[in-house]
mmCIF file of C-alpha atoms and ligand atoms in Angstrom:
data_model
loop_
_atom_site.group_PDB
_atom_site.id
_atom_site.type_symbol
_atom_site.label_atom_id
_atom_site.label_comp_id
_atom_site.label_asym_id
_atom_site.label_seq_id
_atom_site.Cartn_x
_atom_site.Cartn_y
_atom_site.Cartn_z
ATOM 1 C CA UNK A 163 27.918 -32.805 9.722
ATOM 2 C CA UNK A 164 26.199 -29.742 10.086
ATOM 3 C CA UNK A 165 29.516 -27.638 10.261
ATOM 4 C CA UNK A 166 30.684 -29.077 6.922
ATOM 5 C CA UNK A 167 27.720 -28.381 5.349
ATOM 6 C CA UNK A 168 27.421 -24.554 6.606
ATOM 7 C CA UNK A 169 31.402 -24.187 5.520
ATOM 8 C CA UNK A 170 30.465 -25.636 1.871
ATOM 9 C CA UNK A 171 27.553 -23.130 1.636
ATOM 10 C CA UNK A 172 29.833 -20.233 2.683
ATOM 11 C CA UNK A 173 32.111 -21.397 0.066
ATOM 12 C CA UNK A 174 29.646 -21.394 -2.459
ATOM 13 C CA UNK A 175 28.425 -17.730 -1.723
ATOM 14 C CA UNK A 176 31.640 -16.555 -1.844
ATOM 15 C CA UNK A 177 31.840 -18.047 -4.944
ATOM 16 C CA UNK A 178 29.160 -16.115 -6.307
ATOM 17 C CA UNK A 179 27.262 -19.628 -6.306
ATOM 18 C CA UNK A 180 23.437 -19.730 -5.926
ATOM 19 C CA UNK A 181 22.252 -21.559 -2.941
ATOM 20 C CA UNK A 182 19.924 -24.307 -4.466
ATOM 21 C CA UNK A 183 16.273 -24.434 -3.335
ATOM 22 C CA UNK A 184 17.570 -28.091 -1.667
ATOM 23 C CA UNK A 185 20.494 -26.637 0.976
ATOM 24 C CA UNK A 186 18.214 -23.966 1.213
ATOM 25 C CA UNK A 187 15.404 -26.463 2.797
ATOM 26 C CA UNK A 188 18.323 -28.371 4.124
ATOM 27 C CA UNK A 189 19.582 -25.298 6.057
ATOM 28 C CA UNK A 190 16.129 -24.188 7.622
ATOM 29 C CA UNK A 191 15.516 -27.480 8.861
ATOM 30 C CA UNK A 192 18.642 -28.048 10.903
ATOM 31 C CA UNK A 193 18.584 -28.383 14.464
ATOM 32 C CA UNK A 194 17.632 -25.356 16.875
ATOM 33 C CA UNK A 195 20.995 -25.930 18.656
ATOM 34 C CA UNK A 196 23.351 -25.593 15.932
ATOM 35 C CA UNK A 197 22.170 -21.996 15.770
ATOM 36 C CA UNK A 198 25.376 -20.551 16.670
ATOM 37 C CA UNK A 199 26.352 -22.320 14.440
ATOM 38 C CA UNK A 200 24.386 -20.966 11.257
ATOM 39 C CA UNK A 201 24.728 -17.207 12.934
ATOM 40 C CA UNK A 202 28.753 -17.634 12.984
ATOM 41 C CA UNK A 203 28.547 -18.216 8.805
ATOM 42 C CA UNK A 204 26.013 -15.741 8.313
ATOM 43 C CA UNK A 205 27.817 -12.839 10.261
ATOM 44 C CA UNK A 206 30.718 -13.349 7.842
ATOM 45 C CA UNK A 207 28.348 -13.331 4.885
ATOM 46 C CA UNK A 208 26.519 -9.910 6.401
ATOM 47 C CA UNK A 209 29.695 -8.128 7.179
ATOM 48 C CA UNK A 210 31.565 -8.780 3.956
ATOM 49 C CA UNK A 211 29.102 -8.005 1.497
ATOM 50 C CA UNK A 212 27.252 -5.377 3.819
ATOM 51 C CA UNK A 213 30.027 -3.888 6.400
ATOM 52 C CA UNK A 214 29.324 -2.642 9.401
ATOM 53 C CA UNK A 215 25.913 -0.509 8.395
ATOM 54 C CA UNK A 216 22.807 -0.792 9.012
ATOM 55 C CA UNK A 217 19.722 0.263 6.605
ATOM 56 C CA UNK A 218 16.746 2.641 9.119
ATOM 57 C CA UNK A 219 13.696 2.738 7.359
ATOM 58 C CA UNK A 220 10.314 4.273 9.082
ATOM 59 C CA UNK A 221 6.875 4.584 7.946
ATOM 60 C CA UNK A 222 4.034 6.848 7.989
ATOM 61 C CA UNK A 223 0.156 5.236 7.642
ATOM 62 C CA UNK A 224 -0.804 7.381 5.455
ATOM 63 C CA UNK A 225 -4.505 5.821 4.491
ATOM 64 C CA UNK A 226 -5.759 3.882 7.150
ATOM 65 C CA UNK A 227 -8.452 0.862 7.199
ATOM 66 C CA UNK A 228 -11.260 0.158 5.078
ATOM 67 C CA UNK A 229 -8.781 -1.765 2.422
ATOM 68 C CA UNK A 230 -11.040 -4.429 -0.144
ATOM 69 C CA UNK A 231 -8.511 -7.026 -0.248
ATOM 70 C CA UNK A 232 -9.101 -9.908 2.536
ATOM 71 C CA UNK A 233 -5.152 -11.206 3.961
ATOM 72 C CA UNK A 234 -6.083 -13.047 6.835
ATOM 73 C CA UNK A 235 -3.338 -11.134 9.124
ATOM 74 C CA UNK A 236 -4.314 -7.464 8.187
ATOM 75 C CA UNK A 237 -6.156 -5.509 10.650
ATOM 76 C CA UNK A 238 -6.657 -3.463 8.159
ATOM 77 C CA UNK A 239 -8.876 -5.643 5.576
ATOM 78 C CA UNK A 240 -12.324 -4.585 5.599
ATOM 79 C CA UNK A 241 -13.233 -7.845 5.768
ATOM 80 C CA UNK A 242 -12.655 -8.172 9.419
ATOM 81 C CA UNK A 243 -13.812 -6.797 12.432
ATOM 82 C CA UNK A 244 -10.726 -4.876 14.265
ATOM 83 C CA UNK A 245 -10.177 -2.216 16.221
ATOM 84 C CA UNK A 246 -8.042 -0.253 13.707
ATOM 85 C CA UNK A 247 -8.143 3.478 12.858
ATOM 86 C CA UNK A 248 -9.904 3.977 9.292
ATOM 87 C CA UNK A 249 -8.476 7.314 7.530
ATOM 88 C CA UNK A 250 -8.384 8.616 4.576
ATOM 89 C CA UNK A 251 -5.237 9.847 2.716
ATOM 90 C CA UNK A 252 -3.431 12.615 5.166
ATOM 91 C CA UNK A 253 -2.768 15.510 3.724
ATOM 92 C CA UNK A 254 0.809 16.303 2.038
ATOM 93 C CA UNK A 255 2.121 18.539 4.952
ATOM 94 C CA UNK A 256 0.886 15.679 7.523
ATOM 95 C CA UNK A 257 3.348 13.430 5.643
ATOM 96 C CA UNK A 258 6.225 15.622 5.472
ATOM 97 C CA UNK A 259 5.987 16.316 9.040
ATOM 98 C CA UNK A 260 5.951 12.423 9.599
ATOM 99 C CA UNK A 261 9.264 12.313 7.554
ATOM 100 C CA UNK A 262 11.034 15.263 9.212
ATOM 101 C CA UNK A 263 10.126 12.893 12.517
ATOM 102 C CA UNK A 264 11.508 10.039 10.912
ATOM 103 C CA UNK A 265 14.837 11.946 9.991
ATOM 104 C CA UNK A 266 15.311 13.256 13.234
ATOM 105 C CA UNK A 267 15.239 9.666 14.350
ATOM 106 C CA UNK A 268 17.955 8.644 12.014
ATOM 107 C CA UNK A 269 16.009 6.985 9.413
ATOM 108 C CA UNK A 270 17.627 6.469 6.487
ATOM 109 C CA UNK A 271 14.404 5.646 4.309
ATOM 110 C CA UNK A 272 10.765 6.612 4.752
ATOM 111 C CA UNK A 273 8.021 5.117 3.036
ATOM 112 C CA UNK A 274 4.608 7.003 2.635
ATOM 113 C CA UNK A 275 2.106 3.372 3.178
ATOM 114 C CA UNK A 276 -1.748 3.167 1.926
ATOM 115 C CA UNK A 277 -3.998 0.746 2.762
ATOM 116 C CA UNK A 278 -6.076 -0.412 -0.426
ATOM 117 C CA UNK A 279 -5.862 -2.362 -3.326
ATOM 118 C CA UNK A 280 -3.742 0.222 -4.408
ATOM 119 C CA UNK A 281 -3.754 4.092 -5.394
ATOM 120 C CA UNK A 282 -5.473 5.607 -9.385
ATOM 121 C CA UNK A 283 -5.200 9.087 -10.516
ATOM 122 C CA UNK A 284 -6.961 11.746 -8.725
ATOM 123 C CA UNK A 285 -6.995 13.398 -5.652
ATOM 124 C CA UNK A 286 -4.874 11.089 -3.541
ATOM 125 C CA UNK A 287 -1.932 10.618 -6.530
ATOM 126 C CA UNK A 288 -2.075 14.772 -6.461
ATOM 127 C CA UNK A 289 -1.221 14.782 -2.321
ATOM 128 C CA UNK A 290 1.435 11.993 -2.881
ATOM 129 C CA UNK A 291 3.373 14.488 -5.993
ATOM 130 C CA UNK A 292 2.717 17.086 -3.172
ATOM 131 C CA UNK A 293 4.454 15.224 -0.450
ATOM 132 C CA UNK A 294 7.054 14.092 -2.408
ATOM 133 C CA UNK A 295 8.344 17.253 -4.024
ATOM 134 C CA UNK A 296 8.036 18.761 -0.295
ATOM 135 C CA UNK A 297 10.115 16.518 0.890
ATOM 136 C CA UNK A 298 12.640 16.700 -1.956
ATOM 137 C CA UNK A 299 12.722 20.284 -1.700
ATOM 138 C CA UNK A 300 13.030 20.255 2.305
ATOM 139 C CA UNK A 301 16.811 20.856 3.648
ATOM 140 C CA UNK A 302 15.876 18.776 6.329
ATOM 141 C CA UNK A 303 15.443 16.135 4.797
ATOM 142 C CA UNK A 304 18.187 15.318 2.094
ATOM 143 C CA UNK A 305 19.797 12.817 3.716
ATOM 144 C CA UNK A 306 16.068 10.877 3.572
ATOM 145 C CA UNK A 307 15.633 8.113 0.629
ATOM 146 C CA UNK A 308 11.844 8.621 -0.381
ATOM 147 C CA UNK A 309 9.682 5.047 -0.768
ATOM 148 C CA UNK A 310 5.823 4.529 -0.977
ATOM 149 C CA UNK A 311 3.998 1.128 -0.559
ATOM 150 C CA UNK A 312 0.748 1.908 -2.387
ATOM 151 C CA UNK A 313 -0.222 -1.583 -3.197
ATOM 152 C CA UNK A 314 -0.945 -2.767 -6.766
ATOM 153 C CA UNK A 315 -0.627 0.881 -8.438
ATOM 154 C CA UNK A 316 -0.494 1.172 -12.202
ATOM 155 C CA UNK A 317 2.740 1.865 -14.311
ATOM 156 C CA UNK A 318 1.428 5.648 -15.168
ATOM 157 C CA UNK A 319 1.034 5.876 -11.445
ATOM 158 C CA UNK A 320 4.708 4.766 -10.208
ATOM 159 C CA UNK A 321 6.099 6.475 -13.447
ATOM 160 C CA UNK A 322 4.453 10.050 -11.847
ATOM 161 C CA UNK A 323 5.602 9.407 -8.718
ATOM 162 C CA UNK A 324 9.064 8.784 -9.874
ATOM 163 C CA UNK A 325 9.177 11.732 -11.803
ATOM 164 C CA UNK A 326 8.169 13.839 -8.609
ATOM 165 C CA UNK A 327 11.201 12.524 -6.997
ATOM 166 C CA UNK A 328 10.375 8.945 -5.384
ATOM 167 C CA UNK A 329 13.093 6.519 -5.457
ATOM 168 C CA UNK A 330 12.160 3.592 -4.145
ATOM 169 C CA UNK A 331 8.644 1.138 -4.124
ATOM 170 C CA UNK A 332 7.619 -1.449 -1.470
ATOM 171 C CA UNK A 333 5.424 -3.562 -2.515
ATOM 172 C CA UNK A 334 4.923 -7.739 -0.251
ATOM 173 C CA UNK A 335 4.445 -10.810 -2.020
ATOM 174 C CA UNK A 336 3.836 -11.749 1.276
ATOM 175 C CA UNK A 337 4.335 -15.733 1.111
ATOM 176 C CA UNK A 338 5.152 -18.117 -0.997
ATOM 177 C CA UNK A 339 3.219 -18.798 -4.335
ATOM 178 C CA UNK A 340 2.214 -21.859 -3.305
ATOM 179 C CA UNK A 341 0.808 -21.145 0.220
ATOM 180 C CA UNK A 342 -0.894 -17.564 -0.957
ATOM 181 C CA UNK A 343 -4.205 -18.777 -1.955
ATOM 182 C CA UNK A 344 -4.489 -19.788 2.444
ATOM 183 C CA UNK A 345 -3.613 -16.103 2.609
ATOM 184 C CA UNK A 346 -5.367 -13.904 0.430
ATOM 185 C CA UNK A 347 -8.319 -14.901 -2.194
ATOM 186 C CA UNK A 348 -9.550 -11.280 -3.354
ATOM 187 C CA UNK A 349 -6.402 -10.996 -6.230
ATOM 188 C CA UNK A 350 -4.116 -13.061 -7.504
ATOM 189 C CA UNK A 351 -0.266 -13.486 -6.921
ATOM 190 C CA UNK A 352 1.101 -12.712 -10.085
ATOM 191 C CA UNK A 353 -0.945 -9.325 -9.725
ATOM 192 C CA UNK A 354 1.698 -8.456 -7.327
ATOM 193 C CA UNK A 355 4.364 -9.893 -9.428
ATOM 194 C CA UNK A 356 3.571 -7.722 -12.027
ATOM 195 C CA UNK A 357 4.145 -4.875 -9.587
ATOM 196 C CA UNK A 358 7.125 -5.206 -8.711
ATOM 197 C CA UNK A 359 8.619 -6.281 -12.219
ATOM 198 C CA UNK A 360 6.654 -2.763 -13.281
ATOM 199 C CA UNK A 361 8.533 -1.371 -10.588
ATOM 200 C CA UNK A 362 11.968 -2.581 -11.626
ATOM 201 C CA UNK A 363 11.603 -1.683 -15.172
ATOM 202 C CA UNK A 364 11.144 1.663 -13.856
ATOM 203 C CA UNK A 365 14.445 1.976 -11.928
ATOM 204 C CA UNK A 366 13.186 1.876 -8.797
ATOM 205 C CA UNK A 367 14.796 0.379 -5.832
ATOM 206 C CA UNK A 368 12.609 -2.512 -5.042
ATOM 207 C CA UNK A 369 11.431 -3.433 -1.749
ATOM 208 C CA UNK A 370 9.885 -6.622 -1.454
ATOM 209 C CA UNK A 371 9.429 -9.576 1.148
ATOM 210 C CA UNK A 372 6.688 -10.638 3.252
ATOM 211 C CA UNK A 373 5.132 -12.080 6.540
ATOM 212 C CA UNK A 374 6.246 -15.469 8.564
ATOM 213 C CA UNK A 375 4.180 -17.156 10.760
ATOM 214 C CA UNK A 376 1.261 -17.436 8.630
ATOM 215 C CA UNK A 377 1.009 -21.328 8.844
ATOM 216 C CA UNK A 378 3.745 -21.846 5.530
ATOM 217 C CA UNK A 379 5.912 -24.308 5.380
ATOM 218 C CA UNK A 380 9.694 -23.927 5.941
ATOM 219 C CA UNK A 381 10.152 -25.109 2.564
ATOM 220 C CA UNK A 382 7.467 -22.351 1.753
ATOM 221 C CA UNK A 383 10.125 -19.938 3.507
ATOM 222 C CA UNK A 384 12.450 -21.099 1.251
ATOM 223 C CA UNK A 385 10.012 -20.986 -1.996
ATOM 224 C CA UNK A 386 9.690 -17.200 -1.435
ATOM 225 C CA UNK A 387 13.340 -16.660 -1.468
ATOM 226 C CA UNK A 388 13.974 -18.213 -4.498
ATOM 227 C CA UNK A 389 10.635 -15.839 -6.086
ATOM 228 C CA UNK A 390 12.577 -12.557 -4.935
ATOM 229 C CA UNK A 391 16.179 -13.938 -5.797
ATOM 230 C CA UNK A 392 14.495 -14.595 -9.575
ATOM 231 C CA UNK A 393 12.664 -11.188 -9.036
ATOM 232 C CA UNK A 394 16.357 -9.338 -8.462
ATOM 233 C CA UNK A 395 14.528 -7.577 -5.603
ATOM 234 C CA UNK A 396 16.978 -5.065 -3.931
ATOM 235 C CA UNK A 397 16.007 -5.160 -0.028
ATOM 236 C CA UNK A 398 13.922 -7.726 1.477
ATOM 237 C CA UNK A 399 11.736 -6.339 4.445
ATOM 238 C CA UNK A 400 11.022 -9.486 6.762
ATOM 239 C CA UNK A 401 8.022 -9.058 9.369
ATOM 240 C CA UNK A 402 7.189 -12.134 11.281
ATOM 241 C CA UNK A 403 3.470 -12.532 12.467
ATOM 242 C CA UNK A 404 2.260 -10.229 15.201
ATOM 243 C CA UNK A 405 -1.619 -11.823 15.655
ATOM 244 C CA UNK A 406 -4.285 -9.181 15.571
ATOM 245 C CA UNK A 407 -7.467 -9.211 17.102
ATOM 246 C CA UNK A 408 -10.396 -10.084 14.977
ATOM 247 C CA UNK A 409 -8.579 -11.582 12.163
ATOM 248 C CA UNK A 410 -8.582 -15.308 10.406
ATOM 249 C CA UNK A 411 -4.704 -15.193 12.331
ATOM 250 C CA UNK A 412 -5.868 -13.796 15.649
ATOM 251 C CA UNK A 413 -4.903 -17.423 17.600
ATOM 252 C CA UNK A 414 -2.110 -17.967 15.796
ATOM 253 C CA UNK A 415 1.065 -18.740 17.408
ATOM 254 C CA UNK A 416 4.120 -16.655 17.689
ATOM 255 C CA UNK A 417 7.024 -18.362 15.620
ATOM 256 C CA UNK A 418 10.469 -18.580 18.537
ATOM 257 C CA UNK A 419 12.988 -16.572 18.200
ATOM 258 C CA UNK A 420 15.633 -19.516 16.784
ATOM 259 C CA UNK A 421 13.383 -20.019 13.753
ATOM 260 C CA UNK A 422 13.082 -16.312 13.256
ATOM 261 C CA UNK A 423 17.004 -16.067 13.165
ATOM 262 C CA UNK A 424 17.161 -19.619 11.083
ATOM 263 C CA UNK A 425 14.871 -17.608 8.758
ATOM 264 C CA UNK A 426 16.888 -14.532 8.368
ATOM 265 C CA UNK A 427 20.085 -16.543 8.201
ATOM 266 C CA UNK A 428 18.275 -18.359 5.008
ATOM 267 C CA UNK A 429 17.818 -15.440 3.739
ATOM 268 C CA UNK A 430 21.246 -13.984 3.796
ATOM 269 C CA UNK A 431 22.296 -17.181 2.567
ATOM 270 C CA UNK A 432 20.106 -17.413 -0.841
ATOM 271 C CA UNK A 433 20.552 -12.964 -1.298
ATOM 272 C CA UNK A 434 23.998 -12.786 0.166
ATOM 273 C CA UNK A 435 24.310 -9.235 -1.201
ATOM 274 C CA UNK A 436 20.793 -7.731 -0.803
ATOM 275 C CA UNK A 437 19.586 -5.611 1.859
ATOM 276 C CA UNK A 438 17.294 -7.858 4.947
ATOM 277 C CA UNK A 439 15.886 -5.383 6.834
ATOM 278 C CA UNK A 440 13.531 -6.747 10.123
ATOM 279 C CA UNK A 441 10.450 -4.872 10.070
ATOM 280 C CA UNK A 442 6.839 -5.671 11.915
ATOM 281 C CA UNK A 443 7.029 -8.362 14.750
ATOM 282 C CA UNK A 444 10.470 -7.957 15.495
ATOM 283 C CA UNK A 445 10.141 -7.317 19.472
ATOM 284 C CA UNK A 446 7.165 -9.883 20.362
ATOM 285 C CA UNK A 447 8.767 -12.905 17.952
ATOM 286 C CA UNK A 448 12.308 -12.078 19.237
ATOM 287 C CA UNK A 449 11.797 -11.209 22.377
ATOM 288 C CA UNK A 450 15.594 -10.807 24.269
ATOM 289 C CA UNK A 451 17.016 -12.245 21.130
ATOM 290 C CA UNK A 452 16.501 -8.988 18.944
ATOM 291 C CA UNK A 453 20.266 -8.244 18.975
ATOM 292 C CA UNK A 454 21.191 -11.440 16.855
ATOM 293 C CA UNK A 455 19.281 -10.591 14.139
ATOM 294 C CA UNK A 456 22.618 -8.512 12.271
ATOM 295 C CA UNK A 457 24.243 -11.977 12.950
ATOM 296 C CA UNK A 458 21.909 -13.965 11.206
ATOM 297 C CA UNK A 459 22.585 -11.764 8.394
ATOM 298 C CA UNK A 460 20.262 -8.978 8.395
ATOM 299 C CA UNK A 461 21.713 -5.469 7.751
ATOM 300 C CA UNK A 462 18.466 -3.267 8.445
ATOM 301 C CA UNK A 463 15.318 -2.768 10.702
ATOM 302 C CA UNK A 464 12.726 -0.822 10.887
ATOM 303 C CA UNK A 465 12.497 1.813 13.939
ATOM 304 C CA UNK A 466 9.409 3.899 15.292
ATOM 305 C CA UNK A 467 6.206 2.260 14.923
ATOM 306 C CA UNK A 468 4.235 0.115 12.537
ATOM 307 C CA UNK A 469 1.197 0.203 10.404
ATOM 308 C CA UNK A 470 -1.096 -0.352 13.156
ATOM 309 C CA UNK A 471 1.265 -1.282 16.109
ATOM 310 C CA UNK A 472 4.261 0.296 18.204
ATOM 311 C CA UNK A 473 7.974 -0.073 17.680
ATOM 312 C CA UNK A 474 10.508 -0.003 19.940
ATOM 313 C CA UNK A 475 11.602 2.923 21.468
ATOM 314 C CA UNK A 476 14.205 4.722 19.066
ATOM 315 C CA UNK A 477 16.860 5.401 21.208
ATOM 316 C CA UNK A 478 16.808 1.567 22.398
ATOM 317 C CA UNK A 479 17.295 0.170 18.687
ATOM 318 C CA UNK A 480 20.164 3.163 18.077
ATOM 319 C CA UNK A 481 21.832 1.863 21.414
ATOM 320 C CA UNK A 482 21.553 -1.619 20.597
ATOM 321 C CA UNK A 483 23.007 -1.022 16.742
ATOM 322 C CA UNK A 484 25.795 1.046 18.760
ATOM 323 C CA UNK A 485 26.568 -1.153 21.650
ATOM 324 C CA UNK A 486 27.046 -4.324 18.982
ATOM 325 C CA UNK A 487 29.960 -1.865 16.872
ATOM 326 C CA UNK A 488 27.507 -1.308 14.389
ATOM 327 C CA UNK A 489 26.663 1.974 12.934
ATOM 328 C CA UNK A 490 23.108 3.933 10.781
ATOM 329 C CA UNK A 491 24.065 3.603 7.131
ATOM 330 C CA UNK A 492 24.325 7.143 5.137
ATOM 331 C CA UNK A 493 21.964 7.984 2.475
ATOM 332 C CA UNK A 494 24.733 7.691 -0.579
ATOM 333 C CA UNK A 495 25.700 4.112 0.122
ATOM 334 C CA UNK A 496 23.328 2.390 -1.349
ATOM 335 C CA UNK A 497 24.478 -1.050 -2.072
ATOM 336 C CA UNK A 498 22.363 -3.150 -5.030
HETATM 337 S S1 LIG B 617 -1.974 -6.310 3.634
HETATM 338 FE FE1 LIG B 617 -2.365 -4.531 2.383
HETATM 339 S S2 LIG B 617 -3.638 -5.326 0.703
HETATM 340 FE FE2 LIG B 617 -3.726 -6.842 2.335
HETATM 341 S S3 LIG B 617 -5.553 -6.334 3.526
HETATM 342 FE FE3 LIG B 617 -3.777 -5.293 4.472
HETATM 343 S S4 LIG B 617 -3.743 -3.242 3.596
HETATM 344 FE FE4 LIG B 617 -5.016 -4.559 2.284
#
């Protein structure tokens, strides 16, 4: 009985029990009416190991376009024809103002994102130290976590951005091993592994999830989680798959919004005390569901806009996080 087997999986995360990759494939395969089911365990998970908070992150594009690596749902791969903006790096007071934005819209984390294989010494590592001691040193702005996404960046790199103040690093696996070579073909998945261990060793706060809707498997889904859980990644960003013109993905499908919830409910089932925060996608895969996504067990989301495509409106998200009890979680309460 499904019930049963929900109640024995709550049991075993409040046990301090891994959930094995088999109830984990179990779980994402169980009927789309025993949702309310699923959502009722996974609200107790979320609320006693995350409270009543929620993690706002925003973003700036900070280096648009013209990237050399090929993932067939990027607009901003070289490789394909889109309509997206190519930029350069902005400069470092273009940045801060984007985070002083961000602040004022309660964000709680801001992450500075390049396009590119990832970011070497020179010019655009000297505008990132720039933006990042600005930001440190702006008033405005201490209640603002500092992150960058800069894509497979070497150790020296990170270790000079820590040391200019940046706390945390973003960096996608994207999918699961096994369904990654359908996804990207121009560098290899453990390249990104090795990020994000770098990344660790360094003491950042990691951020690291990926994409659904891509064509994996739900026992893909599942694969992935198990990858971060082994990875002891610290918040998992989930985007689901908004298609974008001119790319390999442009005709895919848009996943419903029961297996987006089933997938963030897996996910707060296998990480039970890491942070899920619902990122790009959320509004065109949800639809009228958005609301249950704290339910299924995420404790995050990211408000303004995307990469290359708008958000929700702010106030909208900060009413719905209000109108469900809910409340923005403050910059010292960092749970890992
Ligand atoms: S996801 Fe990142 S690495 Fe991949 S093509 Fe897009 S910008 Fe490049």
């Amino acid at each position: 009985m499904p019930q049963e087997f929900l109640l024995d999986l709550e049991k075993k995360v409040f046990a301090g029990q891994d959930i094995s990759y088999e109830d984990g494939c179990r779980l994402i395969n169980l009927p789309d009416n025993r949702i309310f089911d699923i959502l009722a365990s996974t609200e107790k998970i979320r609320s006693h190991f995350k409270g009543a908070e929620v993690n706002l992150c925003s973003i700036v594009n900070a280096k648009s376009g013209l990237c050399q690596e090929d993932c067939s749902f990027c607009s901003q791969s070289s490789f394909y024809n889109t309509d997206v903006k190519t930029y350069p790096m902005l400069n470092s007071k273009s940045i801060i103002d984007a985070a002083i934005n961000a602040a004022k819209n309660g964000a709680r984390e801001f992450s500075i994102v390049t396009s590119g294989t990832g970011i070497d010494h020179g010019k655009d590592v000297d505008i990132l130290v720039d933006a990042i001691n600005g930001m440190k040193e702006n008033a405005a702005l201490a209640s603002l976590e500092r992150c960058a996404s800069l894509g497979i960046t070497k150790r020296d790199v990170l270790l000079k951005l820590k040391d200019a103040g940046l706390e945390s690093y973003h960096h996608n696996l994207e999918t699961a091993r096994s369904f990654f070579p359908n996804i990207c073909t121009t560098h290899d998945y453990e390249d990104d592994v090795k990020v994000i261990r770098t990344a660790k060793e360094l003491g950042f706060y990691v951020c690291c999830g990926g994409v659904f809707g891509l064509g994996e498997s739900r026992e893909q889904r599942v694969e992935l989680a198990a990858t971060l859980r082994e990875l002891d990644i610290d918040s998992i960003p989930i985007n689901f798959l908004n298609p974008r013109a001119g790319t390999p993905l442009e005709k895919a499908n848009y996943l419903s919004p029961i297996e987006c919830l089933k997938i963030i409910a897996l996910y707060r089932f296998m990480l039970p005390k890491k942070d899920i925060v619902i990122c790009g996608g959320r509004q065109v895969n949800l639809r009228d569901m958005q609301c249950l996504i704290f339910a299924a067990g995420a404790n995050g989301m990211m408000i303004g806009n995307y990469l290359t495509t708008t958000g929700m409106p702010v106030e909208d998200d900060l009413n719905m996080i209000k109108d469900l009890g809910l409340k923005p979680r403050g910059r010292a309460n960092k749970k890992t």
